[in-house]
Amino acid sequence: MIMNMIAPAHIPVLLQETIEALAVQPGGRYIDCTVGAGGHAAAILDHSSPGGQLLGIDTDPEAIKVAKARLEAYSDSCLLINENFVNLEAICIKYDFLPVHGILFDLGLSSLQLDSSERGFSFQHDGPLDMRLSPGQKITAADIVNTFSESELAHLIRTYGEESYSHRIARHIVQQRPINTTLGLAWTIERAIGERRGRIHPATKTFQALRIAVNQELEHLETALKQAISLIGFKGRLVVISYHSLEDRIVKRFMQQESKGCICPPETPTCVCGHTARLRLITKKVVTPFSTEIQTNPRSRSAKLRVAENIIIQDEYYKTIEENGFSDKLTVNGWRRPALLQKLRVTFSAL
Ligand SMILES: C[S@@+](CC[C@H](N)C(=O)[O-])C[C@H]1O[C@@H](n2cnc3c(N)ncnc32)[C@H](O)[C@@H]1O
């Protein structure tokens, strides 16, 4: 069953800003690492036409089905892969999809996932305490809630939810176990720390913490960012939209670090790190939605977009590709044009 095909569609966040940040150009090659319902992907394909190509990745097979239906009209130029972006580099090598003009990460969940009670992400609907983005993952939120010790739970809720009442919540969870439903957990948290605090539901931070832990979101983001930088061609763009401070901190630190030359401590007399800048920050300040967007799409309110440009000509992949017998030769500034279109068609229709 295609998840929630009749549910309200996911509205892509910061759409215009994303297209500008990626500097989408006709004939360009792009990766959407979180293709979701295909909203950003469709806009990228529109703006890169004629001749543009898009590789869309999502770890959720239901999201890939939705994206496939949404992007049917672009099937000649769009390849959709059900994979985790933690394997980004291997995916690009496997499909000969590099270097690229831009890579997008629109992190977190789509409305389709949030609104689907059976996925267990939301405390607004009752459902199993699951929270896995991919059914291939072994650990669910219920496994964590029902097997972690009180101190482990408190640590997890504090670290990934930045919840100051983590100990009280953990104690109540342990007392109420087993807890196997989203509303059961939300009720337990309300009992622990009281009802709604301001506009934020008391379960918000604990649900965030569990979701991050179940899907190893922060580890995967850090790994994928490191891979992304070497897949982007000279002057290509890396664009990341994040929705909470833990993600944004990782993105901000990564982009700042990679835009610096020497990163030795200031007291070091001569450079020993050998670090060179690989990125140039395009916007020093984070990009956030206008109030008009937040009014029409309240889920955009916490979005933060950061963008950087690759300033290094990569040559390592060209050696590998030539050694592996790919016929296209390196062209100007490290850009080459793989003979991909036919391959894209075949793979898309094989999904
Ligand atoms: C906010 S939605 C993206 C929405 C999309 N930009 C659109 O316009 O429809 C985030 C998507 O990223 C996917 N996702 C999250 N973590 C992922 C990972 N590590 N690898 C691949 N996809 C991931 C989720 O399954 C979800 O579909």
mmCIF file of C-alpha atoms and ligand atoms in Angstrom:
data_model
loop_
_atom_site.group_PDB
_atom_site.id
_atom_site.type_symbol
_atom_site.label_atom_id
_atom_site.label_comp_id
_atom_site.label_asym_id
_atom_site.label_seq_id
_atom_site.Cartn_x
_atom_site.Cartn_y
_atom_site.Cartn_z
ATOM 1 C CA MET A 1 0.000 0.000 0.000
ATOM 2 C CA ILE A 2 1.384 3.445 -0.859
ATOM 3 C CA MET A 3 1.421 5.299 2.398
ATOM 4 C CA ASN A 4 -1.154 8.050 2.704
ATOM 5 C CA MET A 5 -1.456 8.770 -1.006
ATOM 6 C CA ILE A 6 -4.725 10.491 -0.166
ATOM 7 C CA ALA A 7 -3.248 12.443 2.740
ATOM 8 C CA PRO A 8 -2.425 16.109 2.199
ATOM 9 C CA ALA A 9 0.803 16.283 0.222
ATOM 10 C CA HIS A 10 4.078 17.285 1.824
ATOM 11 C CA ILE A 11 4.781 20.957 1.088
ATOM 12 C CA PRO A 12 8.465 21.469 0.241
ATOM 13 C CA VAL A 13 10.111 23.922 2.628
ATOM 14 C CA LEU A 14 12.149 26.955 1.497
ATOM 15 C CA LEU A 15 11.587 25.874 -2.114
ATOM 16 C CA GLN A 16 12.653 29.022 -3.953
ATOM 17 C CA GLU A 17 15.565 29.541 -1.558
ATOM 18 C CA THR A 18 16.717 25.940 -2.166
ATOM 19 C CA ILE A 19 16.710 26.328 -5.952
ATOM 20 C CA GLU A 20 18.701 29.557 -5.630
ATOM 21 C CA ALA A 21 21.093 28.032 -3.083
ATOM 22 C CA LEU A 22 21.764 25.056 -5.373
ATOM 23 C CA ALA A 23 22.227 27.511 -8.277
ATOM 24 C CA VAL A 24 20.290 25.032 -10.419
ATOM 25 C CA GLN A 25 21.239 25.338 -14.089
ATOM 26 C CA PRO A 26 20.021 23.683 -17.299
ATOM 27 C CA GLY A 27 21.899 20.460 -17.937
ATOM 28 C CA GLY A 28 23.068 20.226 -14.322
ATOM 29 C CA ARG A 29 23.328 17.023 -12.321
ATOM 30 C CA TYR A 30 21.889 16.984 -8.797
ATOM 31 C CA ILE A 31 21.378 14.642 -5.867
ATOM 32 C CA ASP A 32 18.400 14.939 -3.555
ATOM 33 C CA CYS A 33 19.507 12.812 -0.591
ATOM 34 C CA THR A 34 16.062 13.023 1.043
ATOM 35 C CA VAL A 35 13.693 12.900 -1.917
ATOM 36 C CA GLY A 36 10.593 12.351 0.280
ATOM 37 C CA ALA A 37 7.457 13.256 -1.643
ATOM 38 C CA GLY A 38 9.547 14.700 -4.484
ATOM 39 C CA GLY A 39 8.645 18.374 -4.073
ATOM 40 C CA HIS A 40 12.181 19.763 -4.127
ATOM 41 C CA ALA A 41 13.175 17.142 -6.698
ATOM 42 C CA ALA A 42 10.437 18.250 -9.128
ATOM 43 C CA ALA A 43 11.531 21.876 -8.837
ATOM 44 C CA ILE A 44 15.190 20.918 -9.383
ATOM 45 C CA LEU A 45 14.224 18.917 -12.487
ATOM 46 C CA ASP A 46 12.141 21.819 -13.814
ATOM 47 C CA HIS A 47 14.961 24.306 -13.357
ATOM 48 C CA SER A 48 17.668 21.979 -14.729
ATOM 49 C CA SER A 49 15.736 21.280 -17.900
ATOM 50 C CA PRO A 50 16.755 20.728 -20.658
ATOM 51 C CA GLY A 51 19.297 18.009 -19.998
ATOM 52 C CA GLY A 52 19.280 18.023 -16.198
ATOM 53 C CA GLN A 53 19.604 14.797 -14.196
ATOM 54 C CA LEU A 54 18.561 13.989 -10.672
ATOM 55 C CA LEU A 55 19.437 11.134 -8.353
ATOM 56 C CA GLY A 56 16.835 10.911 -5.578
ATOM 57 C CA ILE A 57 17.553 8.884 -2.453
ATOM 58 C CA ASP A 58 15.284 7.979 0.444
ATOM 59 C CA THR A 59 15.657 5.349 3.121
ATOM 60 C CA ASP A 60 11.883 4.929 3.352
ATOM 61 C CA PRO A 61 10.510 2.619 0.610
ATOM 62 C CA GLU A 62 7.065 4.237 0.970
ATOM 63 C CA ALA A 63 8.595 7.655 0.265
ATOM 64 C CA ILE A 64 10.261 6.250 -2.862
ATOM 65 C CA LYS A 65 6.874 4.982 -4.099
ATOM 66 C CA VAL A 66 5.313 8.390 -3.522
ATOM 67 C CA ALA A 67 8.250 10.153 -5.201
ATOM 68 C CA LYS A 68 8.094 7.763 -8.127
ATOM 69 C CA ALA A 69 4.422 8.620 -8.707
ATOM 70 C CA ARG A 70 5.093 12.345 -8.242
ATOM 71 C CA LEU A 71 8.097 12.353 -10.614
ATOM 72 C CA GLU A 72 6.643 10.055 -13.289
ATOM 73 C CA ALA A 73 6.777 12.830 -15.877
ATOM 74 C CA TYR A 74 10.536 13.210 -15.351
ATOM 75 C CA SER A 75 11.401 9.503 -15.531
ATOM 76 C CA ASP A 76 13.864 10.090 -18.400
ATOM 77 C CA SER A 77 16.077 12.221 -16.224
ATOM 78 C CA CYS A 78 15.458 10.994 -12.713
ATOM 79 C CA LEU A 79 16.807 7.972 -10.869
ATOM 80 C CA LEU A 80 15.193 7.025 -7.532
ATOM 81 C CA ILE A 81 17.007 4.797 -5.081
ATOM 82 C CA ASN A 82 15.703 3.323 -1.815
ATOM 83 C CA GLU A 83 18.863 3.675 0.262
ATOM 84 C CA ASN A 84 20.225 5.436 3.285
ATOM 85 C CA PHE A 85 22.254 8.540 2.467
ATOM 86 C CA VAL A 86 24.926 7.243 4.827
ATOM 87 C CA ASN A 87 25.968 5.215 1.726
ATOM 88 C CA LEU A 88 25.987 8.261 -0.534
ATOM 89 C CA GLU A 89 29.449 7.779 -1.980
ATOM 90 C CA ALA A 90 28.907 4.096 -2.776
ATOM 91 C CA ILE A 91 25.552 4.911 -4.427
ATOM 92 C CA CYS A 92 27.145 7.574 -6.647
ATOM 93 C CA ILE A 93 29.951 5.269 -7.686
ATOM 94 C CA LYS A 94 27.539 2.396 -8.333
ATOM 95 C CA TYR A 95 25.336 4.539 -10.603
ATOM 96 C CA ASP A 96 28.218 6.532 -12.082
ATOM 97 C CA PHE A 97 26.567 9.710 -10.878
ATOM 98 C CA LEU A 98 29.431 12.085 -10.176
ATOM 99 C CA PRO A 99 30.636 14.748 -10.058
ATOM 100 C CA VAL A 100 27.421 16.625 -9.381
ATOM 101 C CA HIS A 101 26.492 20.295 -9.540
ATOM 102 C CA GLY A 102 24.638 20.181 -6.260
ATOM 103 C CA ILE A 103 23.569 18.015 -3.344
ATOM 104 C CA LEU A 104 20.510 18.667 -1.204
ATOM 105 C CA PHE A 105 19.683 17.315 2.242
ATOM 106 C CA ASP A 106 16.189 18.255 3.491
ATOM 107 C CA LEU A 107 16.439 16.461 6.811
ATOM 108 C CA GLY A 108 13.857 15.002 9.137
ATOM 109 C CA LEU A 109 10.430 13.668 8.247
ATOM 110 C CA SER A 110 7.905 14.391 5.535
ATOM 111 C CA SER A 111 4.297 15.218 6.390
ATOM 112 C CA LEU A 112 3.377 11.828 4.933
ATOM 113 C CA GLN A 113 5.452 10.085 7.598
ATOM 114 C CA LEU A 114 4.395 12.387 10.432
ATOM 115 C CA ASP A 115 0.703 12.077 9.617
ATOM 116 C CA SER A 116 0.769 8.315 9.248
ATOM 117 C CA SER A 117 -0.249 6.949 12.653
ATOM 118 C CA GLU A 118 1.106 3.469 11.955
ATOM 119 C CA ARG A 119 4.667 4.843 11.620
ATOM 120 C CA GLY A 120 4.604 5.969 15.255
ATOM 121 C CA PHE A 121 6.325 9.357 14.818
ATOM 122 C CA SER A 122 3.553 11.543 16.172
ATOM 123 C CA PHE A 123 1.942 11.929 19.575
ATOM 124 C CA GLN A 124 -1.106 13.466 17.854
ATOM 125 C CA HIS A 125 -2.318 10.037 16.665
ATOM 126 C CA ASP A 126 -2.259 6.680 18.381
ATOM 127 C CA GLY A 127 -0.046 4.074 16.799
ATOM 128 C CA PRO A 128 2.702 1.565 17.518
ATOM 129 C CA LEU A 129 5.849 3.040 19.043
ATOM 130 C CA ASP A 130 7.908 2.343 15.936
ATOM 131 C CA MET A 131 9.639 5.463 14.460
ATOM 132 C CA ARG A 132 11.812 3.542 11.994
ATOM 133 C CA LEU A 133 12.333 5.374 8.717
ATOM 134 C CA SER A 134 13.147 2.092 7.022
ATOM 135 C CA PRO A 135 11.497 -1.260 7.817
ATOM 136 C CA GLY A 136 14.963 -2.828 7.427
ATOM 137 C CA GLN A 137 16.108 -1.301 10.692
ATOM 138 C CA LYS A 138 16.031 -3.656 13.653
ATOM 139 C CA ILE A 139 15.482 -1.348 16.646
ATOM 140 C CA THR A 140 12.153 0.435 17.192
ATOM 141 C CA ALA A 141 11.316 3.184 19.666
ATOM 142 C CA ALA A 142 9.394 0.589 21.735
ATOM 143 C CA ASP A 143 12.587 -1.486 22.038
ATOM 144 C CA ILE A 144 14.422 1.505 23.500
ATOM 145 C CA VAL A 145 11.561 2.605 25.765
ATOM 146 C CA ASN A 146 11.046 -0.896 27.167
ATOM 147 C CA THR A 147 14.622 -2.153 27.506
ATOM 148 C CA PHE A 148 16.915 0.777 28.327
ATOM 149 C CA SER A 149 17.749 1.386 31.981
ATOM 150 C CA GLU A 150 16.379 4.508 33.658
ATOM 151 C CA SER A 151 19.751 6.272 33.493
ATOM 152 C CA GLU A 152 20.272 5.300 29.827
ATOM 153 C CA LEU A 153 16.827 6.644 28.960
ATOM 154 C CA ALA A 154 17.469 9.873 30.862
ATOM 155 C CA HIS A 155 20.794 10.320 29.067
ATOM 156 C CA LEU A 156 19.232 9.678 25.647
ATOM 157 C CA ILE A 157 16.314 12.053 26.239
ATOM 158 C CA ARG A 158 18.670 14.737 27.548
ATOM 159 C CA THR A 159 21.240 14.350 24.745
ATOM 160 C CA TYR A 160 18.980 13.963 21.709
ATOM 161 C CA GLY A 161 15.954 15.871 22.997
ATOM 162 C CA GLU A 162 17.737 18.597 24.961
ATOM 163 C CA GLU A 163 14.987 17.948 27.519
ATOM 164 C CA SER A 164 15.744 19.383 30.965
ATOM 165 C CA TYR A 165 13.181 17.084 32.669
ATOM 166 C CA SER A 166 14.824 13.956 31.246
ATOM 167 C CA HIS A 167 15.312 12.227 34.627
ATOM 168 C CA ARG A 168 11.701 12.706 35.671
ATOM 169 C CA ILE A 169 10.450 11.459 32.308
ATOM 170 C CA ALA A 170 12.762 8.427 32.391
ATOM 171 C CA ARG A 171 11.574 7.515 35.909
ATOM 172 C CA HIS A 172 7.914 7.634 34.859
ATOM 173 C CA ILE A 173 8.594 5.621 31.714
ATOM 174 C CA VAL A 174 10.269 2.863 33.734
ATOM 175 C CA GLN A 175 7.344 2.828 36.191
ATOM 176 C CA GLN A 176 4.754 2.581 33.404
ATOM 177 C CA ARG A 177 6.480 -0.058 31.251
ATOM 178 C CA PRO A 178 5.681 -1.778 28.990
ATOM 179 C CA ILE A 179 4.693 1.162 26.768
ATOM 180 C CA ASN A 180 3.964 0.192 23.185
ATOM 181 C CA THR A 181 1.899 3.050 21.760
ATOM 182 C CA THR A 182 2.546 6.689 20.926
ATOM 183 C CA LEU A 183 -0.373 7.936 23.024
ATOM 184 C CA GLY A 184 0.718 5.701 25.906
ATOM 185 C CA LEU A 185 4.127 7.344 25.865
ATOM 186 C CA ALA A 186 2.702 10.861 25.441
ATOM 187 C CA TRP A 187 0.371 10.277 28.405
ATOM 188 C CA THR A 188 3.285 9.017 30.550
ATOM 189 C CA ILE A 189 5.327 12.126 29.713
ATOM 190 C CA GLU A 190 2.382 14.420 30.524
ATOM 191 C CA ARG A 191 2.037 12.662 33.892
ATOM 192 C CA ALA A 192 5.755 13.177 34.485
ATOM 193 C CA ILE A 193 6.099 16.869 33.641
ATOM 194 C CA GLY A 194 2.610 18.264 33.385
ATOM 195 C CA GLU A 195 0.586 19.456 30.452
ATOM 196 C CA ARG A 196 1.491 21.684 27.540
ATOM 197 C CA ARG A 197 4.297 24.173 28.180
ATOM 198 C CA GLY A 198 3.593 27.167 25.948
ATOM 199 C CA ARG A 199 3.168 26.116 22.335
ATOM 200 C CA ILE A 200 5.264 22.981 22.703
ATOM 201 C CA HIS A 201 3.616 19.690 23.656
ATOM 202 C CA PRO A 202 5.463 18.123 26.635
ATOM 203 C CA ALA A 203 6.235 14.990 24.573
ATOM 204 C CA THR A 204 7.902 16.887 21.705
ATOM 205 C CA LYS A 205 11.491 16.623 22.911
ATOM 206 C CA THR A 206 11.274 12.991 24.035
ATOM 207 C CA PHE A 207 9.754 11.955 20.697
ATOM 208 C CA GLN A 208 12.541 13.817 18.903
ATOM 209 C CA ALA A 209 15.154 12.061 21.031
ATOM 210 C CA LEU A 210 13.751 8.605 20.316
ATOM 211 C CA ARG A 211 13.456 9.257 16.595
ATOM 212 C CA ILE A 212 17.058 10.458 16.395
ATOM 213 C CA ALA A 213 18.280 7.407 18.302
ATOM 214 C CA VAL A 214 16.207 4.857 16.354
ATOM 215 C CA ASN A 215 17.408 6.191 12.998
ATOM 216 C CA GLN A 216 20.961 7.182 14.057
ATOM 217 C CA GLU A 217 20.185 10.497 12.465
ATOM 218 C CA LEU A 218 23.131 12.522 13.721
ATOM 219 C CA GLU A 219 25.783 9.894 12.956
ATOM 220 C CA HIS A 220 24.395 9.385 9.453
ATOM 221 C CA LEU A 221 24.327 13.114 8.783
ATOM 222 C CA GLU A 222 27.958 13.564 9.836
ATOM 223 C CA THR A 223 29.099 10.646 7.683
ATOM 224 C CA ALA A 224 27.096 11.750 4.647
ATOM 225 C CA LEU A 225 28.321 15.358 4.785
ATOM 226 C CA LYS A 226 31.935 14.156 4.668
ATOM 227 C CA GLN A 227 31.131 12.024 1.622
ATOM 228 C CA ALA A 228 29.077 14.730 -0.102
ATOM 229 C CA ILE A 229 31.910 17.216 -0.249
ATOM 230 C CA SER A 230 34.033 14.982 -2.457
ATOM 231 C CA LEU A 231 31.178 14.187 -4.853
ATOM 232 C CA ILE A 232 30.466 17.793 -5.734
ATOM 233 C CA GLY A 233 32.321 19.174 -8.740
ATOM 234 C CA PHE A 234 34.213 22.452 -8.798
ATOM 235 C CA LYS A 235 31.857 25.311 -7.827
ATOM 236 C CA GLY A 236 29.033 22.850 -7.118
ATOM 237 C CA ARG A 237 26.788 23.503 -4.134
ATOM 238 C CA LEU A 238 25.999 21.694 -0.881
ATOM 239 C CA VAL A 239 22.628 22.719 0.591
ATOM 240 C CA VAL A 240 21.263 21.442 3.898
ATOM 241 C CA ILE A 241 17.889 22.209 5.480
ATOM 242 C CA SER A 242 17.695 21.182 9.133
ATOM 243 C CA TYR A 243 14.837 21.307 11.627
ATOM 244 C CA HIS A 244 16.394 21.176 15.068
ATOM 245 C CA SER A 245 19.452 22.600 16.757
ATOM 246 C CA LEU A 246 21.392 19.308 16.992
ATOM 247 C CA GLU A 247 21.275 18.843 13.218
ATOM 248 C CA ASP A 248 21.949 22.487 12.506
ATOM 249 C CA ARG A 249 24.980 22.494 14.824
ATOM 250 C CA ILE A 250 26.516 19.585 12.886
ATOM 251 C CA VAL A 251 25.921 21.315 9.542
ATOM 252 C CA LYS A 252 27.177 24.692 10.753
ATOM 253 C CA ARG A 253 30.372 23.238 12.286
ATOM 254 C CA PHE A 254 31.042 21.098 9.229
ATOM 255 C CA MET A 255 30.686 23.976 6.782
ATOM 256 C CA GLN A 256 32.710 26.360 8.953
ATOM 257 C CA GLN A 257 35.506 23.835 9.469
ATOM 258 C CA GLU A 258 35.687 22.930 5.782
ATOM 259 C CA SER A 259 35.810 26.582 4.763
ATOM 260 C CA LYS A 260 38.943 27.181 6.857
ATOM 261 C CA GLY A 261 42.567 26.555 5.934
ATOM 262 C CA CYS A 262 44.675 25.711 8.971
ATOM 263 C CA ILE A 263 42.624 24.489 11.936
ATOM 264 C CA CYS A 264 45.517 24.169 14.411
ATOM 265 C CA PRO A 265 44.921 25.697 17.867
ATOM 266 C CA PRO A 266 45.884 29.428 17.826
ATOM 267 C CA GLU A 267 48.895 28.838 20.099
ATOM 268 C CA THR A 268 50.513 26.390 17.602
ATOM 269 C CA PRO A 269 53.539 28.267 16.102
ATOM 270 C CA THR A 270 53.460 26.531 12.699
ATOM 271 C CA CYS A 271 50.683 24.572 11.042
ATOM 272 C CA VAL A 272 50.734 20.853 11.778
ATOM 273 C CA CYS A 273 47.205 19.975 10.677
ATOM 274 C CA GLY A 274 47.736 20.364 6.936
ATOM 275 C CA HIS A 275 44.048 21.224 6.602
ATOM 276 C CA THR A 276 42.975 23.121 3.495
ATOM 277 C CA ALA A 277 39.689 24.866 2.804
ATOM 278 C CA ARG A 278 37.412 22.847 0.540
ATOM 279 C CA LEU A 279 34.251 24.946 0.810
ATOM 280 C CA ARG A 280 33.279 28.591 0.532
ATOM 281 C CA LEU A 281 30.281 29.695 2.575
ATOM 282 C CA ILE A 282 27.696 31.250 0.281
ATOM 283 C CA THR A 283 25.571 32.725 3.057
ATOM 284 C CA LYS A 284 27.318 33.544 6.329
ATOM 285 C CA LYS A 285 23.942 33.661 8.064
ATOM 286 C CA VAL A 286 21.443 30.870 8.105
ATOM 287 C CA VAL A 287 18.430 31.188 5.756
ATOM 288 C CA THR A 288 15.007 30.832 7.437
ATOM 289 C CA PRO A 289 11.457 30.958 6.022
ATOM 290 C CA PHE A 290 9.549 34.223 5.675
ATOM 291 C CA SER A 291 6.524 34.610 7.947
ATOM 292 C CA THR A 292 4.257 34.130 4.906
ATOM 293 C CA GLU A 293 5.695 30.628 4.372
ATOM 294 C CA ILE A 294 5.305 29.783 8.059
ATOM 295 C CA GLN A 295 1.659 30.870 7.917
ATOM 296 C CA THR A 296 0.870 28.641 4.953
ATOM 297 C CA ASN A 297 3.101 25.765 6.132
ATOM 298 C CA PRO A 298 3.577 25.811 9.938
ATOM 299 C CA ARG A 299 5.950 22.825 9.686
ATOM 300 C CA SER A 300 8.491 25.114 8.039
ATOM 301 C CA ARG A 301 8.841 27.266 11.165
ATOM 302 C CA SER A 302 11.991 25.588 12.501
ATOM 303 C CA ALA A 303 13.719 25.199 9.111
ATOM 304 C CA LYS A 304 17.271 26.468 8.695
ATOM 305 C CA LEU A 305 19.052 26.382 5.344
ATOM 306 C CA ARG A 306 22.827 26.511 4.977
ATOM 307 C CA VAL A 307 24.735 26.525 1.704
ATOM 308 C CA ALA A 308 28.371 26.221 0.697
ATOM 309 C CA GLU A 309 30.254 25.920 -2.590
ATOM 310 C CA ASN A 310 33.005 23.433 -3.372
ATOM 311 C CA ILE A 311 36.253 25.226 -4.231
ATOM 312 C CA ILE A 312 38.367 22.133 -4.966
ATOM 313 C CA ILE A 313 38.728 20.337 -8.282
ATOM 314 C CA GLN A 314 38.349 16.654 -7.422
ATOM 315 C CA ASP A 315 40.422 14.285 -9.428
ATOM 316 C CA GLU A 316 40.455 11.102 -7.348
ATOM 317 C CA TYR A 317 37.238 9.746 -8.859
ATOM 318 C CA TYR A 318 38.337 10.345 -12.404
ATOM 319 C CA LYS A 319 41.308 8.093 -11.874
ATOM 320 C CA THR A 320 39.031 5.384 -10.464
ATOM 321 C CA ILE A 321 36.536 5.805 -13.256
ATOM 322 C CA GLU A 322 39.217 5.660 -15.943
ATOM 323 C CA GLU A 323 40.799 2.636 -14.293
ATOM 324 C CA ASN A 324 37.389 0.972 -14.287
ATOM 325 C CA GLY A 325 37.047 1.554 -17.990
ATOM 326 C CA PHE A 326 34.454 4.335 -18.151
ATOM 327 C CA SER A 327 34.821 5.941 -21.516
ATOM 328 C CA ASP A 328 34.055 9.588 -20.717
ATOM 329 C CA LYS A 329 37.194 11.582 -20.170
ATOM 330 C CA LEU A 330 37.827 14.318 -17.684
ATOM 331 C CA THR A 331 36.786 17.664 -19.067
ATOM 332 C CA VAL A 332 37.280 21.228 -17.916
ATOM 333 C CA ASN A 333 37.566 21.801 -14.154
ATOM 334 C CA GLY A 334 36.896 18.206 -13.334
ATOM 335 C CA TRP A 335 33.504 18.042 -15.021
ATOM 336 C CA ARG A 336 32.640 15.166 -17.262
ATOM 337 C CA ARG A 337 29.351 14.050 -18.709
ATOM 338 C CA PRO A 338 28.596 10.376 -18.072
ATOM 339 C CA ALA A 339 26.510 8.664 -20.713
ATOM 340 C CA LEU A 340 23.794 8.168 -18.130
ATOM 341 C CA LEU A 341 20.454 8.894 -19.630
ATOM 342 C CA GLN A 342 19.777 5.442 -21.021
ATOM 343 C CA LYS A 343 20.890 3.850 -17.762
ATOM 344 C CA LEU A 344 18.593 6.172 -15.820
ATOM 345 C CA ARG A 345 15.575 5.118 -17.851
ATOM 346 C CA VAL A 346 16.243 1.463 -17.265
ATOM 347 C CA THR A 347 16.783 1.810 -13.531
ATOM 348 C CA PHE A 348 13.774 4.023 -13.023
ATOM 349 C CA SER A 349 11.438 1.644 -14.722
ATOM 350 C CA ALA A 350 12.913 -1.293 -12.811
ATOM 351 C CA LEU A 351 11.762 0.141 -9.486
HETATM 352 C C1 LIG B 1 11.607 16.463 5.043
HETATM 353 S S1 LIG B 1 11.454 15.001 4.128
HETATM 354 C C2 LIG B 1 11.965 15.495 2.516
HETATM 355 C C3 LIG B 1 10.863 16.107 1.722
HETATM 356 C C4 LIG B 1 11.255 16.430 0.311
HETATM 357 N N1 LIG B 1 12.293 17.408 0.240
HETATM 358 C C5 LIG B 1 10.071 16.899 -0.499
HETATM 359 O O1 LIG B 1 10.090 18.015 -1.033
HETATM 360 O O2 LIG B 1 9.092 16.152 -0.620
HETATM 361 C C6 LIG B 1 12.813 14.061 4.639
HETATM 362 C C7 LIG B 1 12.962 12.714 3.954
HETATM 363 O O3 LIG B 1 14.276 12.255 4.243
HETATM 364 C C8 LIG B 1 14.251 10.874 4.415
HETATM 365 N N2 LIG B 1 15.430 10.523 5.192
HETATM 366 C C9 LIG B 1 15.706 10.837 6.471
HETATM 367 N N3 LIG B 1 16.896 10.326 6.823
HETATM 368 C C10 LIG B 1 17.387 9.688 5.739
HETATM 369 C C11 LIG B 1 18.588 8.960 5.472
HETATM 370 N N4 LIG B 1 19.524 8.796 6.409
HETATM 371 N N5 LIG B 1 18.776 8.472 4.231
HETATM 372 C C12 LIG B 1 17.844 8.658 3.258
HETATM 373 N N6 LIG B 1 16.680 9.306 3.461
HETATM 374 C C13 LIG B 1 16.458 9.824 4.683
HETATM 375 C C14 LIG B 1 12.933 10.611 5.123
HETATM 376 O O4 LIG B 1 12.509 9.278 4.920
HETATM 377 C C15 LIG B 1 12.017 11.651 4.463
HETATM 378 O O5 LIG B 1 11.304 11.078 3.396
#
